[in-house]
Coordinates of C-alpha atoms and ligand atoms in Angstrom, one line a residue:
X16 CA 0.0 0.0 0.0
X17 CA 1.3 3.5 -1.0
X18 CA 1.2 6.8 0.5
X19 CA -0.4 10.4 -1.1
X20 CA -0.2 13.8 -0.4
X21 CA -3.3 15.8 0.8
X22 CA -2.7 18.0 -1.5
X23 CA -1.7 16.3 -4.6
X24 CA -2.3 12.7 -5.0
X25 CA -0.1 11.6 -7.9
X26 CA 2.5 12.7 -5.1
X27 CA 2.9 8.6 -3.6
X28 CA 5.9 7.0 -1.9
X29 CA 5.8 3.7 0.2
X30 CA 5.0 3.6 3.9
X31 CA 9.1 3.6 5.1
X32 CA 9.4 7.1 2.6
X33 CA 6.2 8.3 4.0
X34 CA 8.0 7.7 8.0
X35 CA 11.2 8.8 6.8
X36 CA 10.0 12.4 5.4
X37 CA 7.3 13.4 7.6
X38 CA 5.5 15.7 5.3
X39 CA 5.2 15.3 1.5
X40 CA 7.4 17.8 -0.7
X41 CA 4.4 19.5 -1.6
X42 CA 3.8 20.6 2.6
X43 CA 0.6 18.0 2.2
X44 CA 0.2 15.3 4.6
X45 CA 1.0 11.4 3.7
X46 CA -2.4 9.3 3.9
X47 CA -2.6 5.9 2.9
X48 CA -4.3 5.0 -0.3
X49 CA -6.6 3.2 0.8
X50 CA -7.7 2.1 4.6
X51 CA -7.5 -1.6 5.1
X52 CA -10.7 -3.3 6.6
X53 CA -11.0 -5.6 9.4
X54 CA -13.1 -8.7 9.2
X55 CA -15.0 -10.7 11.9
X56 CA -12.2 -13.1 11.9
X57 CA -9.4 -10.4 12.1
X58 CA -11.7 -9.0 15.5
X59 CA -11.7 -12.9 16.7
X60 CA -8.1 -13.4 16.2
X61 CA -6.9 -9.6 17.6
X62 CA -9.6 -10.3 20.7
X63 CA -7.4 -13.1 21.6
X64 CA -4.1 -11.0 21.4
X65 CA -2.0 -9.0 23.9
X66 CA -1.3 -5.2 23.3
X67 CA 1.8 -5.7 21.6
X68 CA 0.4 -8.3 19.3
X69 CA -3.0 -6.0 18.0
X70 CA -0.6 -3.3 17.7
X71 CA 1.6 -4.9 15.1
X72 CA -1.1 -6.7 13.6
X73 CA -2.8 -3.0 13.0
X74 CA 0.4 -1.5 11.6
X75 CA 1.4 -4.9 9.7
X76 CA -2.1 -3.7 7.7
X77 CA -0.8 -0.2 6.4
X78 CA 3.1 -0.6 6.7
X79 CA 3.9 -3.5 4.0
X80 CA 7.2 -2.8 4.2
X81 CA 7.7 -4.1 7.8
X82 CA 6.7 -7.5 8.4
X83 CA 4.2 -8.7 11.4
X84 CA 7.8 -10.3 13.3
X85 CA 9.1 -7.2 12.6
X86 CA 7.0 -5.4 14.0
X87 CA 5.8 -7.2 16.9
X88 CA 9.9 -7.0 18.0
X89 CA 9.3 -3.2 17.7
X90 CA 5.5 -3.2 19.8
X91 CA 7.1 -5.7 22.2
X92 CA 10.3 -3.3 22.7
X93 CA 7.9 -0.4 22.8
X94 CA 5.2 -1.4 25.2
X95 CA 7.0 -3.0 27.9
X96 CA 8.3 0.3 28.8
X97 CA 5.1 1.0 30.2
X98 CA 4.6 0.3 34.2
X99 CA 1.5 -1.9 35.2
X100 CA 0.5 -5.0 33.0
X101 CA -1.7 -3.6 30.5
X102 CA -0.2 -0.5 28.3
X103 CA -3.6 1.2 27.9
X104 CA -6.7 0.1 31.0
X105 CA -10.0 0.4 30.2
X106 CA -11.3 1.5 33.1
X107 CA -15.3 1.3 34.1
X108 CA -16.2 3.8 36.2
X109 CA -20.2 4.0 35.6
X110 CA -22.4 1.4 34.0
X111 CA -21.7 2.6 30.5
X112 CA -18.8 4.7 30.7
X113 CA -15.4 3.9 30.2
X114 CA -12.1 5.7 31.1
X115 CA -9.5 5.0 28.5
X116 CA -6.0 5.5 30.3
X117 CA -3.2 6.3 27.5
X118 CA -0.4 7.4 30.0
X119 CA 0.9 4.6 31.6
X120 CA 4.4 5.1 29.0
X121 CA 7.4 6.2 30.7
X122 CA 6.4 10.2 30.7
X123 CA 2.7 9.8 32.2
X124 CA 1.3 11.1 28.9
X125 CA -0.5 10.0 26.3
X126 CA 2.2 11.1 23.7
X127 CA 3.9 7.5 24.6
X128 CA 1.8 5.8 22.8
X129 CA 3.3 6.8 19.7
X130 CA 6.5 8.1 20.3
X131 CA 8.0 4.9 21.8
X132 CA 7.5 3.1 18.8
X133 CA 8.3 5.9 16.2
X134 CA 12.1 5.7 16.7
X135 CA 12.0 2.1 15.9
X136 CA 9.9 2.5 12.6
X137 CA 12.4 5.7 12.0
X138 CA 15.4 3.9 12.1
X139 CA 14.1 0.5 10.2
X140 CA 12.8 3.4 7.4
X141 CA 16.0 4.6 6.8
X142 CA 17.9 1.2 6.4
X143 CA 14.9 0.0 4.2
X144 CA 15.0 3.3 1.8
X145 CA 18.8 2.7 1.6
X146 CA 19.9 5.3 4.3
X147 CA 23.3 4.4 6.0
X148 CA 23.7 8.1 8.3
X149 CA 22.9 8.4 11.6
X150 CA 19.3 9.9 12.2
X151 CA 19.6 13.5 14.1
X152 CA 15.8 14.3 15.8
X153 CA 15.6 18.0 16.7
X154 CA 12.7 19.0 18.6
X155 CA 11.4 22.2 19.9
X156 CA 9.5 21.9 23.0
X157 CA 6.3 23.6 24.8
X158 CA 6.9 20.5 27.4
X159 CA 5.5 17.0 26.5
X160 CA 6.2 16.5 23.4
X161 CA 10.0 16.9 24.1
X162 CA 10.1 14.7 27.1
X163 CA 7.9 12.3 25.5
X164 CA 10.2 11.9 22.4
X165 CA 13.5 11.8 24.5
X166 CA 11.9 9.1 26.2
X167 CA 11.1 7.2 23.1
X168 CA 14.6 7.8 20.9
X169 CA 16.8 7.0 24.1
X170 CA 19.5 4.4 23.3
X171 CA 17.6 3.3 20.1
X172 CA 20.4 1.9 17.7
X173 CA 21.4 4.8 15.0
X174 CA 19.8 7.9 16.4
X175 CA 20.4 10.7 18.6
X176 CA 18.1 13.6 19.2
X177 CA 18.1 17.3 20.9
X178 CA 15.1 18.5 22.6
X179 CA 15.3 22.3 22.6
X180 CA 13.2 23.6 25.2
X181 CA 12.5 27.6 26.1
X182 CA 14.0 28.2 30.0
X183 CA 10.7 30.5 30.3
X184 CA 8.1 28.7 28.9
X185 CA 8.1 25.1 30.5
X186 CA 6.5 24.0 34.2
X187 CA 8.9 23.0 36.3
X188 CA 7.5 19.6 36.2
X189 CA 8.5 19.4 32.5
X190 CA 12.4 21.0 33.3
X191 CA 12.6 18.6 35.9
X192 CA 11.9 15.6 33.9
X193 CA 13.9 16.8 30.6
X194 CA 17.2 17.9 32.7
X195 CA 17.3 14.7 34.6
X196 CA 16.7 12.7 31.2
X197 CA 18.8 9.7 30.9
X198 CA 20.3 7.6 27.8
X199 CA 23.7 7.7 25.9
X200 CA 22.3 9.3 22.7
X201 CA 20.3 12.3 24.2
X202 CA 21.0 16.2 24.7
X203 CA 18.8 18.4 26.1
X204 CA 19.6 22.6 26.2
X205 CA 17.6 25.3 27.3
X206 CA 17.1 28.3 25.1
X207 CA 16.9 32.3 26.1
X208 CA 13.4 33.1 25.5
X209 CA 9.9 31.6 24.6
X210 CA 8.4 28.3 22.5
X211 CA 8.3 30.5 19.6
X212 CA 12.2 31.2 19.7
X213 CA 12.7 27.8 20.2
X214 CA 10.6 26.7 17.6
X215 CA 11.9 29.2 15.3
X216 CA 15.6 28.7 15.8
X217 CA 14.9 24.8 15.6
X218 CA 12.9 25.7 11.8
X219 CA 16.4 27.5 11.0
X220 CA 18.4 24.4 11.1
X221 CA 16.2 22.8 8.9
X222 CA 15.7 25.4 5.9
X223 CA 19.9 25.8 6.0
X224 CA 21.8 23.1 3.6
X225 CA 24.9 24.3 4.8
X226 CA 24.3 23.5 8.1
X227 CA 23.4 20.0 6.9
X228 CA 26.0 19.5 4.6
X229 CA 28.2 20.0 7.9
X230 CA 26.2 17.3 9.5
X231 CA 26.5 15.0 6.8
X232 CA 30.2 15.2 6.6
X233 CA 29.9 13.9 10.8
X234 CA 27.9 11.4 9.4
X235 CA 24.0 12.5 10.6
X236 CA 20.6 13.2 9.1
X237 CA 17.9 15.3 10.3
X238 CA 14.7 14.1 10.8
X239 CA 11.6 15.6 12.8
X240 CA 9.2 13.4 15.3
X241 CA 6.8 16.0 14.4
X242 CA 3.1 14.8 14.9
X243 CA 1.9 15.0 11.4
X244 CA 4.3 11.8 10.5
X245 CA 2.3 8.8 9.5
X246 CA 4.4 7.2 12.0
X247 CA 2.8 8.5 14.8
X248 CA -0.8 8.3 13.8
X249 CA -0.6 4.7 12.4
X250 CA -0.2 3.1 16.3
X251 CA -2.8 5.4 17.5
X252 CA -5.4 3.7 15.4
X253 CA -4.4 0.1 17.7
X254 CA -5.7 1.6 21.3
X255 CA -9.1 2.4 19.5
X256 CA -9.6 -0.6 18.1
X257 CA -7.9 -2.4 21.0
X258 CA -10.3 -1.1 23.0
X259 CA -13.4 -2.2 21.4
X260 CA -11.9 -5.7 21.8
X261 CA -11.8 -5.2 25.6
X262 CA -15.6 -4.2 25.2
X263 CA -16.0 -7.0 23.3
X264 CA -14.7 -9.5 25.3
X265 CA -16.1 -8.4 28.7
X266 CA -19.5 -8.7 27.5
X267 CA -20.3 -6.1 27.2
X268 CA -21.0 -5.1 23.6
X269 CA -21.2 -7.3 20.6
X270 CA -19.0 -7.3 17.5
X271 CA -20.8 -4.4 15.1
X272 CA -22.4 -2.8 18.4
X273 CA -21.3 0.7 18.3
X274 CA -19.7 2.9 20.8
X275 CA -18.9 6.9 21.7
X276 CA -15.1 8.2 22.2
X277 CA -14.7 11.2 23.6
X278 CA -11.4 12.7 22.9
X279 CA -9.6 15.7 24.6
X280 CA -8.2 17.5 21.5
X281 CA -5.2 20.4 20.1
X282 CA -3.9 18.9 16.9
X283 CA -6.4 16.3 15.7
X284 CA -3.8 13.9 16.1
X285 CA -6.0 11.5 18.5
X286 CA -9.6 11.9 17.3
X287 CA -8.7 11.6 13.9
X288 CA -6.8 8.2 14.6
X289 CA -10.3 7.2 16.3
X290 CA -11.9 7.8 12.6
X291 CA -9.8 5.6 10.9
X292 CA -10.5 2.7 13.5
X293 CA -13.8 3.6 12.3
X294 CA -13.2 3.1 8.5
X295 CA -11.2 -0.3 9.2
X296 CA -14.5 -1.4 11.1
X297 CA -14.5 -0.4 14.7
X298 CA -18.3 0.5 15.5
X299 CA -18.5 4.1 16.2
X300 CA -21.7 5.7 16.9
X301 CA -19.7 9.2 17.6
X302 CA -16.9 10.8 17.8
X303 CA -16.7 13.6 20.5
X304 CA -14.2 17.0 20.0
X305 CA -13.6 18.0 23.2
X306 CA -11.8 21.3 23.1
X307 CA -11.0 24.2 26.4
X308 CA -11.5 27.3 25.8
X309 CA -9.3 27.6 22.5
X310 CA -12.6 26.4 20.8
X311 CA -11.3 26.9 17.2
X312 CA -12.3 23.1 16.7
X313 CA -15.7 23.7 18.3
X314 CA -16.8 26.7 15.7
X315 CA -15.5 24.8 13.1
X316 CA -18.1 21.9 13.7
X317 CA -21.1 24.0 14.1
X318 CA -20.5 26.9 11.6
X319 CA -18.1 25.2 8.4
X320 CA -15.7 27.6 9.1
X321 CA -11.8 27.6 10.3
X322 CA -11.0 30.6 11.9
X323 CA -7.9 31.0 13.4
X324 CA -8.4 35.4 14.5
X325 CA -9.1 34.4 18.0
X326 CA -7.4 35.4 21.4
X327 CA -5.6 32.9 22.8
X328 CA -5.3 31.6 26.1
X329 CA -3.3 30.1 28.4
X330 CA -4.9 27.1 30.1
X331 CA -4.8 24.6 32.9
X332 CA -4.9 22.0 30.1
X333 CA -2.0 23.4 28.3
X334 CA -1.7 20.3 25.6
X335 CA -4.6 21.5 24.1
X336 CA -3.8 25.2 23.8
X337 CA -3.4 25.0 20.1
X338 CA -4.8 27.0 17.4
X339 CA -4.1 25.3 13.8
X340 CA -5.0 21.7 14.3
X341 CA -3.1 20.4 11.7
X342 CA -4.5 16.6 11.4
X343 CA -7.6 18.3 10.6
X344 CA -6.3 18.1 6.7
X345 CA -6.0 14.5 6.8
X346 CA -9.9 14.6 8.4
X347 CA -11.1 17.0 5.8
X348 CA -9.5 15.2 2.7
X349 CA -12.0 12.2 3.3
X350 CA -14.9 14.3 3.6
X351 CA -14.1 16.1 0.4
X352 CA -14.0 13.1 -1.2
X353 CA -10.3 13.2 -1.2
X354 CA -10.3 16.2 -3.5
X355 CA -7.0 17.1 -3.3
X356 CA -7.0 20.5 -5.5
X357 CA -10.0 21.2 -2.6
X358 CA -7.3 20.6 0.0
X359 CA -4.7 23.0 -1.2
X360 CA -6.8 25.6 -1.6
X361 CA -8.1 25.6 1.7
X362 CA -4.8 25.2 3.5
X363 CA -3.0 28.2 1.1
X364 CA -6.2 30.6 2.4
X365 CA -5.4 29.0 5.7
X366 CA -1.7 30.5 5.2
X367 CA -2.7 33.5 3.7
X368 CA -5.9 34.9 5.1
X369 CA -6.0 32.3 8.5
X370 CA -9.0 31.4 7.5
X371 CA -11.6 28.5 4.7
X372 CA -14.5 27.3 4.7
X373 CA -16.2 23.9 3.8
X374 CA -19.5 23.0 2.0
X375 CA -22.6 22.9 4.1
X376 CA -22.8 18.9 2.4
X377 CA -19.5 18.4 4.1
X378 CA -20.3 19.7 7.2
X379 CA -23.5 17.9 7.3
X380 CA -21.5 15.0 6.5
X381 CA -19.0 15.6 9.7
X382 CA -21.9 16.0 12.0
X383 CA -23.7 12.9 11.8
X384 CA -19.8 11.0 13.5
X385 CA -18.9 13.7 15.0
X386 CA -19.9 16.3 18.0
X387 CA -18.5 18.8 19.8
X388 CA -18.4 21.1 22.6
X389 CA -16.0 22.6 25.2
X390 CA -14.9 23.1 29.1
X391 CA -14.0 26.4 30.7
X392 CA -11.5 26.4 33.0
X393 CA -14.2 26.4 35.7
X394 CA -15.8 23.3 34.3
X395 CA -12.4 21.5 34.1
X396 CA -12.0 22.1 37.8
X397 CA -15.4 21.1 38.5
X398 CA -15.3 18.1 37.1
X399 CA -12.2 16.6 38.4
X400 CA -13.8 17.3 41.7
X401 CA -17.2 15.7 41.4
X402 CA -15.3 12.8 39.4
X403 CA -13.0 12.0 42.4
X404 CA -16.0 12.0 44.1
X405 CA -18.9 10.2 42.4
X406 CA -16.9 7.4 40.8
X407 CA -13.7 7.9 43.1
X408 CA -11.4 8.1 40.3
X409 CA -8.8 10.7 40.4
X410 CA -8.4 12.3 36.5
X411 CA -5.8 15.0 34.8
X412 CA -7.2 18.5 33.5
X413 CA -7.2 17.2 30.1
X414 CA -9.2 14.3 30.4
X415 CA -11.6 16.7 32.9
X416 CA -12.2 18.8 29.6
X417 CA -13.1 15.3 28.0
X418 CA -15.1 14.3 30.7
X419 CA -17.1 18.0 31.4
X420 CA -17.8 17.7 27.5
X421 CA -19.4 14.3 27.4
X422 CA -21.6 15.6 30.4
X423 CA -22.8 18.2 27.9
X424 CA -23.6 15.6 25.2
X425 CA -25.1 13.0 27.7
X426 CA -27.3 15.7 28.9
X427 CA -28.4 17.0 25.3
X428 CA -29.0 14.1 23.6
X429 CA -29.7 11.0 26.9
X430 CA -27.8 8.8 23.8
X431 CA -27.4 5.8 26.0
X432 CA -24.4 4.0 24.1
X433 CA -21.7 2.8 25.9
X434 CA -18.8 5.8 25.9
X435 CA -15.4 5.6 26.0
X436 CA -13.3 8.7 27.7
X437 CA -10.0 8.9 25.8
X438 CA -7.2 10.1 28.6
X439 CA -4.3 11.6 27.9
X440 CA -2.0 12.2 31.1
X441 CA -2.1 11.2 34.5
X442 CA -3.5 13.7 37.5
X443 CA 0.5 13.9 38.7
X444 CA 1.8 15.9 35.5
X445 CA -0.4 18.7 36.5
X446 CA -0.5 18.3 40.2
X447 CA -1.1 22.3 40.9
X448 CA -4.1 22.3 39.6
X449 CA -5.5 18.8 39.8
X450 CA -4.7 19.4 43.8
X451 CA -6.3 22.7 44.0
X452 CA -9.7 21.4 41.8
X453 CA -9.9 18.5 44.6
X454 CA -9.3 20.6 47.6
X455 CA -10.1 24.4 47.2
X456 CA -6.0 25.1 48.3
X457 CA -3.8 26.6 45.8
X458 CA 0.2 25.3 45.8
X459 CA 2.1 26.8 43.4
X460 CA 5.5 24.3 44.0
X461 CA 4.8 20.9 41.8
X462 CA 7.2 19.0 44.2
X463 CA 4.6 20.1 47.5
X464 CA 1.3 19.9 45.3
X465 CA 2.4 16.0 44.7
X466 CA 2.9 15.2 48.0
X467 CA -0.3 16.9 48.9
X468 CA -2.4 15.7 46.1
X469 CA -1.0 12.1 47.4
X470 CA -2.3 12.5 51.0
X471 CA -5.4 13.6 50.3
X472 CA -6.6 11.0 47.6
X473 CA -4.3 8.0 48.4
X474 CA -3.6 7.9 44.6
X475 CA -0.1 6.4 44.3
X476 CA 2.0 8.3 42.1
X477 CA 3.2 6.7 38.9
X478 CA 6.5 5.6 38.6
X479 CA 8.1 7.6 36.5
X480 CA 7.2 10.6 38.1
X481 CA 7.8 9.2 41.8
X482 CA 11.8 9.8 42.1
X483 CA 12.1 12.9 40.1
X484 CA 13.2 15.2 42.9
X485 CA 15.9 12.0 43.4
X486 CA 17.5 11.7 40.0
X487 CA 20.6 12.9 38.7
X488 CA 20.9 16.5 36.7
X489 CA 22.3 16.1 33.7
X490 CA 21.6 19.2 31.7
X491 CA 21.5 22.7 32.9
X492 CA 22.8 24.5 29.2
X493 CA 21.4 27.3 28.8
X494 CA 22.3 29.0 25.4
X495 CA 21.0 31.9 23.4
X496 CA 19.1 31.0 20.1
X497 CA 21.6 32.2 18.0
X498 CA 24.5 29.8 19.0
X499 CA 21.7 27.0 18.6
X500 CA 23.5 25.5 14.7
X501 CA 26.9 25.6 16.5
X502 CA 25.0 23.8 19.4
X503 CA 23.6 21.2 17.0
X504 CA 27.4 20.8 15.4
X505 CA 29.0 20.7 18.6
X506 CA 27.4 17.3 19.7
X507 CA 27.2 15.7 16.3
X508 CA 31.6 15.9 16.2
X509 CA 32.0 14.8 19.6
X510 CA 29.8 11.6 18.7
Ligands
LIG621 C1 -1.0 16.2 22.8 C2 -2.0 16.1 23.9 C3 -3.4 16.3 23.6 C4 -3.9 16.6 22.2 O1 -3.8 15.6 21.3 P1 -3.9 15.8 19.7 O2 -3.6 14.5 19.1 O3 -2.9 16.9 19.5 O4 -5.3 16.3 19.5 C5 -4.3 16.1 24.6 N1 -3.9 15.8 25.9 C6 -2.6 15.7 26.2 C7 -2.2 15.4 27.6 C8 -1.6 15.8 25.2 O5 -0.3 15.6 25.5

């Protein structure tokens, strides 16, 4: 199976070139030609697998150029970095609703999911499309992403990445965890100023051959874990349809019976992922956008038109604070009936005047899988507070906006099918808030809101956020942007 561009579609490469460039030369993203479907034997046999094994038996469907052992070495590698037994619980917390926990990787978010198995479908890319350099990542980070990615690439065989992270514009939480990262291929620097200095001195690098011909000659490659890469999407597809197995085989629904996921989203990464499951099969009554108050995703569903003049705010959900979604392309190419010229019209005015519009058939179209709505900051803390108390379990701001949104829904339409809640970090990556939702106290310090949060719900916290305060500093760099290509050079000649 091949690979097109959004935006043109005689623009096709396999699935390792579609990994190994991220975006198509055209600035279109890769979608895959056609999605496979699953049959009621496929459901019997992937009911009967672990986590690893439906993963790689998902991807083995739209990667052909990796086989199923292959691959299952990769999900095997990947997943049992996660603490507990199961990589992703489906937890029942009310008759027919379902919290879907996505952050049991090794940074407590849901970002794992994908990004531990990207670096091994990176690396086996570039061997398979003839690529003998080392693979450089170079990230610029608002927090998770970075962390997440560090996580994933450490000691994987032929790569080496540097997470570039703004010294003001990170929690402390998210410092702490990215200065204390370990692994023998990793380097971590803070730069002088905000994301968008970090983001645009990371861009630099990219756009400037000479800095890559340098690179080259110490024998590395760039490459971006950027969340538009096929390679992150494709194993977000496995958790949806892995969990309608779980439903399956507790009983509780029957293959073909349909289900609601409500997802908490910034980029359309997740949800669109969830749509896909649909197409290969997974019942799906709807879809729910949840969005906080950067509601660009909301208005889009109820008026047909993007619009991204809006102010933006800073929220307790922070993951979500987005305002181009760019996985909305991929969403909006099926709809159009993958009318490609469409695409590249809309994403140009998009570039040019911030703004498009889609056909009232279309949006007609998107309504009847998907929903929408969104949670104010007050509704976010509200709702981790009656959640701890009505169903005693203890959830993250993110999933709250999730969770306050579905309320909406349940309450508009009494639609009785059995809903899944899609959550994306655990209550200890945001324990400032989470702990002052619960108990009315504000504690600025993450280190003291922990501790508190941990007294007063008896929630353990997760591993990999337990010894943080404990572990070694490794990096405490902080450079000014400009110096960021000598940065880059530096490491790659003493490696
Ligand atoms: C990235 C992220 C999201 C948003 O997911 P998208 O795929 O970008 O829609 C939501 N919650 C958390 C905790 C995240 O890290």
């Amino acid at each position: 199976m091949n690979y097109i561009s959004t935006r043109n579609k005689s623009i096709k490469v396999s699935s390792a070139q579609a990994i190994v460039s991220g975006l198509a030369k055209d600035g279109g993203l890769f979608v895959p030609e056609v999605f496979p479907k699953l049959s009621e034997k496929d459901f019997e046999e992937l009911i009967a697998m672990s986590y690893p094994e439906r993963v790689a038996k998902v991807l083995s469907m739209y990667l052909e150029d990796y086989t199923y052992e292959e691959l299952l070495d990769y999900t095997q590698k990947a997943y049992s970095r996660f603490y507990g037994e199961d990589p992703c619980p489906l937890v029942n917390v009310d008759e027919d609703l379902y919290v879907l926990e996505l952050w049991h990787g090794p940074t407590c978010a849901f970002k794992d999911m994908a990004l531990t198995m990207l670096p091994h479908l990176l690396s086996a890319a570039r061997k398979k499309t003839g690529e003998d350099s080392r693979t450089l990542i170079l990230v610029a980070t608002s927090g998770d992403t970075g962390k997440a990615a560090l996580e994933g690439f450490k000691d994987v065989d032929g790569t080496d990445i540097i997470v570039f992270y703004p010294s003001q514009g990170v929690s402390d939480m998210q410092k702490l965890q990215m200065m204390t990262q370990q692994g023998k291929n990793v380097y971590v620097c803070a730069i002088d100023g905000n994301f968008d200095d970090a983001q645009s001195a990371v861009k630099t690098i990219f756009n400037d051959s000479e800095i890559q011909a340098k690179l080259l000659a110490n024998g590395y490659k760039l490459s971006s874990a950027n969340s538009i890469n096929w390679g992150r999407l494709a194993p977000q597809i496995a958790y949806y349809v892995s969990s309608y197995c779980d439903l399956i085989s507790s009983g509780k629904i029957k293959l073909g019976d349909k289900v609601n996921f409500c997802v908490p989203s910034g980029n359309f990464g997740n949800i669109l992922a969830g749509y896909y499951a649909s197409l290969m099969g997974v019942g799906v009554n709807k879809l729910i956008c949840a969005s906080n108050v950067n509601n660009v995703l909301t208005d889009f569903f109820n008026t047909g038109t993007y619009d991204i003049h809006r102010e933006f705010h800073k929220t307790m959900s922070p993951s979500m604070d987005i305002l181009i979604s760019s996985n909305l392309e991929r969403l909006l190419f099926e709809f159009s009936g993958r009318n490609d010229k469409l695409i590249k019209e809309r994403m140009d005015a998009l570039k040019k005047d911030g703004k498009y519009s889609i056909s009232n058939d279309e949006l007609q179209r998107l309504n009847k899988i998907f929903s929408v709505g969104f949670a104010t900051e007050k509704d976010t803390k509200e709702v981790i507070d009656n959640c701890l108390e009505a169903y005693d379990y203890l959830m993250d701001t993110h999933t709250a906006v999730a969770m306050s949104v579905y309320d909406d829904y349940y309450e508009a339409t009494n639609d009785e099918t059995p809903s899944v809640i899609v959550s994306t970090a655990n209550a200890y990556k945001f324990p400032c808030d989470v702990y002052e939702a619960v108990s009315g106290e504000r504690v600025d310090d993450a280190q003291k809101a922990t501790k508190k949060l941990e007294s007063f719900t008896g929630e353990e916290v997760p591993e990999p956020l337990a010894d943080l305060d404990k572990r070694e500093i490794r990096f405490t760099n902080v450079i000014d942007k400009k110096d960021i290509a000598e940065e880059v050079l530096k490491y790659t000649q003493k490696n």
